Short mmCIF file of C-alpha atoms and ligand atoms in Angstrom, two decimals:
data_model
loop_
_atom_site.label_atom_id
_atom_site.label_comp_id
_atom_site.label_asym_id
_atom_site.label_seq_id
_atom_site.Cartn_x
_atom_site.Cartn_y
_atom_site.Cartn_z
CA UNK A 154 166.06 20.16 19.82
CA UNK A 155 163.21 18.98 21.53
CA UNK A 156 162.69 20.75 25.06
CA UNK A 157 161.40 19.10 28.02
CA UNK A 158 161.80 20.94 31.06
CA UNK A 159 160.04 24.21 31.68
CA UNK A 160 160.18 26.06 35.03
CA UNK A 161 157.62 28.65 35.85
CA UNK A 162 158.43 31.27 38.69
CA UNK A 163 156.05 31.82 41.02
CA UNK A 164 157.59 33.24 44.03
CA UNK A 165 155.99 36.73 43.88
CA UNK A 166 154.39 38.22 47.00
CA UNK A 167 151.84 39.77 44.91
CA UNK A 168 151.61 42.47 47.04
CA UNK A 169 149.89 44.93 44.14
CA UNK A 170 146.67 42.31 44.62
CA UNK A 171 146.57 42.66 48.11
CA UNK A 172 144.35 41.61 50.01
CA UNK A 173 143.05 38.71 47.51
CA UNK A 174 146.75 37.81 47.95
CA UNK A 175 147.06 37.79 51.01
CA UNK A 176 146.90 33.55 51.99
CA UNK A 177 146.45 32.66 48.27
CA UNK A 178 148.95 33.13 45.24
CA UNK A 179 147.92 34.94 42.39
CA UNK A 180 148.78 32.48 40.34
CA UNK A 181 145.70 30.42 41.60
CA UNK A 182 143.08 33.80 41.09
CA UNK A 183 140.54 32.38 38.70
CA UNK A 184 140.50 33.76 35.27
CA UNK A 185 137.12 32.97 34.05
CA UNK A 186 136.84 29.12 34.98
CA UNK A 187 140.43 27.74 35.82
CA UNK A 188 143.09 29.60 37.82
CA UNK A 189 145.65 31.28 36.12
CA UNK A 190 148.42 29.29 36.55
CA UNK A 191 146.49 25.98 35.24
CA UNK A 192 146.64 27.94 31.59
CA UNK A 193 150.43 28.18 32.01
CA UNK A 194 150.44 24.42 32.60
CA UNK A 195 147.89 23.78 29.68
CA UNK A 196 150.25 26.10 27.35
CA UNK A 197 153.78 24.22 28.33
CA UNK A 198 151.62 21.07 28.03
CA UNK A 199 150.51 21.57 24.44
CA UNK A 200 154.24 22.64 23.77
CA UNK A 201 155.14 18.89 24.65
CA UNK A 202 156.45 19.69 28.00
CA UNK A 203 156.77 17.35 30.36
CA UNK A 204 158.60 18.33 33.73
CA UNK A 205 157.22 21.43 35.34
CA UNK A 206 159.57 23.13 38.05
CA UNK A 207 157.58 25.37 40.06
CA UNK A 208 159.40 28.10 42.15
CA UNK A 209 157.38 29.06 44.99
CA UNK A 210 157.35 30.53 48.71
CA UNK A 211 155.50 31.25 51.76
CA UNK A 212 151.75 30.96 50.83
CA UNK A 213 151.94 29.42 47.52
CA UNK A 214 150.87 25.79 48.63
CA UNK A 215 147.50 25.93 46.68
CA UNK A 216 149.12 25.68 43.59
CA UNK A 217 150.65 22.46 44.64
CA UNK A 218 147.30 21.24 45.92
CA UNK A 219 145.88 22.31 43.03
CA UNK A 220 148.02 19.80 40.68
CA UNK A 221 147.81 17.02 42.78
CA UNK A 222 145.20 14.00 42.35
CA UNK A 223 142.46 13.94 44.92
CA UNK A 224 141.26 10.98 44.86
CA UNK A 225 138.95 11.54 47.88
CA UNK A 226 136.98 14.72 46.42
CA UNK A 227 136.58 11.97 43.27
CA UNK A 228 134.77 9.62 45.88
CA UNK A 229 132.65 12.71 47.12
CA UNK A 230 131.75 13.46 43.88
CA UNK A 231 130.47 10.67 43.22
CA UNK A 232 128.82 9.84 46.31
CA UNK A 233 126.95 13.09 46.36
CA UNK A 234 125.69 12.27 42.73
CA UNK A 235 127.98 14.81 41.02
CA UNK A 236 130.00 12.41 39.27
CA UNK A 237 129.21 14.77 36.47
CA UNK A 238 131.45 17.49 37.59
CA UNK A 239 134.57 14.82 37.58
CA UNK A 240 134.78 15.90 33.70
CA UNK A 241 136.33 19.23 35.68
CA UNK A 242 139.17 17.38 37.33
CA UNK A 243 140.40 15.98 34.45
CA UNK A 244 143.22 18.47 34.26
CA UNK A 245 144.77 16.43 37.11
CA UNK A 246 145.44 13.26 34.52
CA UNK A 247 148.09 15.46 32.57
CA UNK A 248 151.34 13.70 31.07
CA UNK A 249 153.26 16.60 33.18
CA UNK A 250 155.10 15.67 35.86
CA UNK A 251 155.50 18.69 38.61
CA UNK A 252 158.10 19.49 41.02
CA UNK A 253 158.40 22.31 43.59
CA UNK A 254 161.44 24.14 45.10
CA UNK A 255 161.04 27.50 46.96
CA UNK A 256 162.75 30.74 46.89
CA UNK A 257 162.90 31.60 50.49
CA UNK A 258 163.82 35.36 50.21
CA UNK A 259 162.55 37.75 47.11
CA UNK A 260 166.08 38.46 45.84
CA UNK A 261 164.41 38.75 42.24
CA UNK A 262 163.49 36.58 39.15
CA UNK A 263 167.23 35.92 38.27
CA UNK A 264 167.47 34.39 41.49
CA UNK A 265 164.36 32.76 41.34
CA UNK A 266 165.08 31.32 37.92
CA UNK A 267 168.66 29.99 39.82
CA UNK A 268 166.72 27.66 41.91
CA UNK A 269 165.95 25.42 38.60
CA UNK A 270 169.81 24.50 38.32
CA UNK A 271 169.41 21.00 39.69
CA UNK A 272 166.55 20.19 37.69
CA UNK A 273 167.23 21.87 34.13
CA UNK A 274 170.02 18.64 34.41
CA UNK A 275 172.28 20.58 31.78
CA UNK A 276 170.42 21.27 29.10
CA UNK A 277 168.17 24.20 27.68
CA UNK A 278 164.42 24.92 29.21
CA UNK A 279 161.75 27.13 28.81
CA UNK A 280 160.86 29.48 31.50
CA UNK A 281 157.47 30.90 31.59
CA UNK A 282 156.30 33.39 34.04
CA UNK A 283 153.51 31.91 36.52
CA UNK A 284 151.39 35.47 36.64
CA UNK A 285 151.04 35.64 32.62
CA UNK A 286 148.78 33.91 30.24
CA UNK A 287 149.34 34.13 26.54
CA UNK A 288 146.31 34.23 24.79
CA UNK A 289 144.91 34.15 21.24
CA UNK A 290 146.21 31.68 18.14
CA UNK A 291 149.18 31.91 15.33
CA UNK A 292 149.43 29.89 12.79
CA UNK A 293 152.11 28.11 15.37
CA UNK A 294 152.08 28.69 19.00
CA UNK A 295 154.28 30.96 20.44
CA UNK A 296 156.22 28.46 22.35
CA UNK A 297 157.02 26.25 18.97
CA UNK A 298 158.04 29.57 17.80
CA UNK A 299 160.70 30.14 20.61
CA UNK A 300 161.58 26.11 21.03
CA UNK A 301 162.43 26.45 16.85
CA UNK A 302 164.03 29.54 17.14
CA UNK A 303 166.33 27.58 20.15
CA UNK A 304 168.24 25.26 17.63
CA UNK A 305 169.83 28.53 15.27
CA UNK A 306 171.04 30.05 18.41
CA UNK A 307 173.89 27.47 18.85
CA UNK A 308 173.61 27.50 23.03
CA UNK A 309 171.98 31.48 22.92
CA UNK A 310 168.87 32.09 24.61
CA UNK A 311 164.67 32.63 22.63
CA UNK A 312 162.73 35.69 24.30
CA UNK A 313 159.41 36.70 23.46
CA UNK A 314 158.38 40.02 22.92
CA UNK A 315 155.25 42.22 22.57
CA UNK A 316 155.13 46.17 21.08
CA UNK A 317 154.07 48.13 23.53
CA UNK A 318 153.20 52.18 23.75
CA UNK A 319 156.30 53.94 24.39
CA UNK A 320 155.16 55.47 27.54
CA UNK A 321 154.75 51.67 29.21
CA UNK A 322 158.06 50.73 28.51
CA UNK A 323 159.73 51.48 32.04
CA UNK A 324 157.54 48.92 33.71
CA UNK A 325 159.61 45.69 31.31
CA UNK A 326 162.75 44.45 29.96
CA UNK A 327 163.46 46.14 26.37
CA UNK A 328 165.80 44.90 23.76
CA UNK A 329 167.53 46.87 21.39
CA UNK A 330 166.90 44.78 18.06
CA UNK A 331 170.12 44.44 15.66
CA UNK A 332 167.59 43.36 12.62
CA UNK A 333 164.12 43.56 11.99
CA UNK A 334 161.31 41.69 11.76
CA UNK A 335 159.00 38.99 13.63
CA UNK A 336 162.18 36.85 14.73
CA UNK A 337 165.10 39.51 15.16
CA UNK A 338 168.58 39.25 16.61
CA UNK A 339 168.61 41.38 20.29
CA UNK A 340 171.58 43.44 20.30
CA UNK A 341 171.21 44.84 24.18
CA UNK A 342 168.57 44.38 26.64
CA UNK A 343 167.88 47.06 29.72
CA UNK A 344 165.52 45.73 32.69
CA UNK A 345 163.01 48.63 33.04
CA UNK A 346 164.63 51.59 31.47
CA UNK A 347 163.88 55.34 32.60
CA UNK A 348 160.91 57.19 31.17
CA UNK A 349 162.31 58.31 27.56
CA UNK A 350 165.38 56.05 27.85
CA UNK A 351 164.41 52.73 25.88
CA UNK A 352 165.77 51.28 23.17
CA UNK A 353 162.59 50.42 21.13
CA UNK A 354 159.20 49.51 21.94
CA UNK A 355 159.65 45.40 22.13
CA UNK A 356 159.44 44.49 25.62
CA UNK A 357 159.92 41.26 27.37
CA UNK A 358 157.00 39.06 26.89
CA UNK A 359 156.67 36.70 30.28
CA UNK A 360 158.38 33.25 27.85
CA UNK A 361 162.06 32.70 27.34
CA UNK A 362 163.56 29.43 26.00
CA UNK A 363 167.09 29.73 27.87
CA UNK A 364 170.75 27.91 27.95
CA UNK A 365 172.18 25.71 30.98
CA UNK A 366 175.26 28.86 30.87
CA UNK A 367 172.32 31.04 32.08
CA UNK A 368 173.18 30.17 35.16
CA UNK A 369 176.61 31.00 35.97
CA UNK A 370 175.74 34.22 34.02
CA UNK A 371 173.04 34.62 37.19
CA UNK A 372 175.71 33.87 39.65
CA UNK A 373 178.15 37.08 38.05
CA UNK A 374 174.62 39.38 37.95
CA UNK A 375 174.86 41.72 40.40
CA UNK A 376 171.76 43.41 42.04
CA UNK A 377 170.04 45.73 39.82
CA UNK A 378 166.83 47.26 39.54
CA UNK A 379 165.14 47.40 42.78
CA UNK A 380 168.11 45.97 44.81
CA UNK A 381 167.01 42.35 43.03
CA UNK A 382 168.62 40.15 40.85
CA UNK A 383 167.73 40.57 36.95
CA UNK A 384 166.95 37.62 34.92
CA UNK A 385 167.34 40.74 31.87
CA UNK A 386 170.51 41.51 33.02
CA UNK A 387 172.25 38.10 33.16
CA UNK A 388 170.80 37.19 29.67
CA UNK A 389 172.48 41.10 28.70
CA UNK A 390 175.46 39.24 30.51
CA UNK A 391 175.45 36.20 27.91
CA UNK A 392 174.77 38.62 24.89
CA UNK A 393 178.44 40.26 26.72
CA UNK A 394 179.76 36.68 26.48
CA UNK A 395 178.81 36.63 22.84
CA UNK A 396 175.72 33.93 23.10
CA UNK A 397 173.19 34.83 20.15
CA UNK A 398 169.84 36.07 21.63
CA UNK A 399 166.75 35.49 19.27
CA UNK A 400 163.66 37.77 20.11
CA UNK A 401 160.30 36.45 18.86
CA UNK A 402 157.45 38.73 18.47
CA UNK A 403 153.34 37.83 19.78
CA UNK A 404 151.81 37.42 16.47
CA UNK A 405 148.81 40.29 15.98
CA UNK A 406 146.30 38.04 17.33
CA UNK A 407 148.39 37.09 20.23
CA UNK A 408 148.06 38.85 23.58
CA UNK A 409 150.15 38.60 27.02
CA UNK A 410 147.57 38.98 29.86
CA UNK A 411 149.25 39.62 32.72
CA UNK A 412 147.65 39.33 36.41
CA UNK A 413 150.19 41.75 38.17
CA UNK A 414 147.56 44.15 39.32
CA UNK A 415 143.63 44.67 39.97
CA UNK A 416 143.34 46.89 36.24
CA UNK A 417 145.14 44.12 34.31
CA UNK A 418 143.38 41.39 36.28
CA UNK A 419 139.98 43.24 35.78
CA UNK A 420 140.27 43.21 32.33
CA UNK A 421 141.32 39.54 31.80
CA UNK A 422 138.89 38.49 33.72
CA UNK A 423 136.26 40.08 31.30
CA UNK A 424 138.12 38.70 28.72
CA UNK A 425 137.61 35.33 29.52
CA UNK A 426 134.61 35.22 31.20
CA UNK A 427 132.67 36.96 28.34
CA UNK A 428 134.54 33.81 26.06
CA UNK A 429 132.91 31.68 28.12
CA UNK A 430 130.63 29.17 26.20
CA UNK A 431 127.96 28.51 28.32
CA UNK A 432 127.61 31.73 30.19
CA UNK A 433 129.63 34.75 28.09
CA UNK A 434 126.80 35.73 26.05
CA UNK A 435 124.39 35.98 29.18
CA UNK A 436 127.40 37.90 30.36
CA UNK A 437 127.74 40.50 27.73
CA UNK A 438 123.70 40.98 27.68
CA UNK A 439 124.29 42.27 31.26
CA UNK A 440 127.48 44.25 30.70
CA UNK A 441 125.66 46.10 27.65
CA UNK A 442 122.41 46.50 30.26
CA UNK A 443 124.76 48.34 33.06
CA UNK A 444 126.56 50.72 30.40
CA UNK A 445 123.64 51.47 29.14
CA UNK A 446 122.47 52.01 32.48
CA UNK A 447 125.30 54.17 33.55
CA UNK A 448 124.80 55.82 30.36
CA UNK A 449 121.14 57.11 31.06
CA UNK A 450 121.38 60.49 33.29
C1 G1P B 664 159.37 40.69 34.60
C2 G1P B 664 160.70 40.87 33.87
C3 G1P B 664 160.58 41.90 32.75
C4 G1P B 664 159.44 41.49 31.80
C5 G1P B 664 158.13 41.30 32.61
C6 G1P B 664 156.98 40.80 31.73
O1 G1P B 664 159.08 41.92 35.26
O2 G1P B 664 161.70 41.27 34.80
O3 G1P B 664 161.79 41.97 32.02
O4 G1P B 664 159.28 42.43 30.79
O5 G1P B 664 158.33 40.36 33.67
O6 G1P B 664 157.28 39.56 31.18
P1 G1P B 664 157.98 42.01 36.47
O7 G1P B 664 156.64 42.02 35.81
O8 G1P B 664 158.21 40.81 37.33
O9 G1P B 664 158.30 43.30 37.16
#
């Protein structure tokens, strides 16, 4: 079945980036060039997307702002002789069309995820989380991957998942496979399990493709971890209710980056800034200058 509604929750305080966080979202912190969220959009984009709910809140206007033509900064360009740098707007000429709702209190990403009811219209989308960018290629992105996996589940939900070292797994959701391998059946999931506790090592991976019954399921999930409502735990509510639940693993040159806090963020950053065409390998001459540097006694 072809998908064509994706909603990407971005209601977060993002209190761990505080204070770059503070009047901006951290969906719109650059990673290398773009802002984060604008390789969300790119990634739902290339997976022939084309609605894009946003959930926001307080604060999060840039994003909207950012998404929106501005046909006056075009003018400027141009008037100023820059008309070059219009090449760097052309992001805003997407086939996507956006819309916006807001969570007004953080009651938790089930709840968040509830505010898409209206616009899912029925039928199954793809949710992918606004602080996370997948990077890296497969032989078929990892959104085909979950969108093909949909049509065997007969109305079940697609989650991706990543291995992770044992000792992280407290900080995700973790399934409890029923079968091996890259696409696996998920037997039980737990939202951030006690130190020692989990059931594996395959943790929830920021992209779900999920049914329209996902929602009721959210409306008979209680509060869970940290007094908020558990997108994990209504999809473990649907697995009750005997929907199938397909887990698809990153491929090994796949990689979720995820911008929830300053070490995380540092590192991306790195990442893509040191991938960067025109200035990464000026970049890395100057990294390898200040290790050495810190290096020398
Ligand atoms: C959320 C989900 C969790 C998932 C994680 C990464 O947690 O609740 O199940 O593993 O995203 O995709 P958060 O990072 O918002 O605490």
């Amino acid at each position: 079945m072809k998908i064509q509604n994706a909603v990407i929750p971005a209601a977060g305080t993002g209190s761990r980036l505080l204070p770059s966080t503070k009047a901006q979202p951290k969906e719109m912190l650059p990673v290398g060039r773009k802002p984060l969220v604008q390789y969300v959009v790119e990634e739902l984009e290339a997976a022939g997307i084309n609605s894009v709910l946003f959930i926001t809140g307080r604060r999060k206007r840039a994003i909207e702002d950012h998404f929106d033509a501005d046909p006056e900064l075009r003018v400027l360009l141009e008037s100023i002789g820059r008309a070059h740098l219009l090449e760097e707007l052309k992001y805003e000429d997407t086939g996507v069309s956006f819309f916006y709702t807001r969570q007004s209190e953080q009651l938790g990403l089930g709840d968040a995820v509830r505010c898409a009811r209206d616009f899912t219209g029925g039928g199954p989308f793809v949710v992918a989380l606004g602080d996370s960018i997948i990077t890296g290629q497969a032989e078929r992105p990892l959104l085909q991957r979950l969108t093909d996996a949909y049509d065997d589940t007969d109305g079940g939900c697609v989650i991706a998942f990543e291995e992770v070292p044992e000792e992280a797994t407290s900080r995700y959701g973790v399934a409890a496979p029923a079968t091996e391998g890259d696409v696996f059946e998920v037997a039980e999931l737990v939202e951030k399990p006690a130190p020692g506790t989990a059931p594996s090592n395959l943790v929830v991976s920021a992209r779900y493709v999920l049914p329209p019954e996902i929602f009721d399921a959210i409306d008979h999930t209680p509060a869970g971890k940290s007094g908020e409502i558990q997108l994990t735990d209504a999809i473990q509510l649907l697995i009750r209710r005997g929907h199938r639940v397909i887990g698809v693993k990153l491929a090994g040159s796949e990689r979720r980056c995820d911008i929830g806090n300053f070490e995380s963020y540092y590192r991306t950053f790195v990442d893509f800034a040191l991938a960067d065409k025109e200035l990464g390998p000026a970049l890395a001459e100057y990294l390898k200058a200040k290790l050495a540097e810190q290096r020398t006694p």
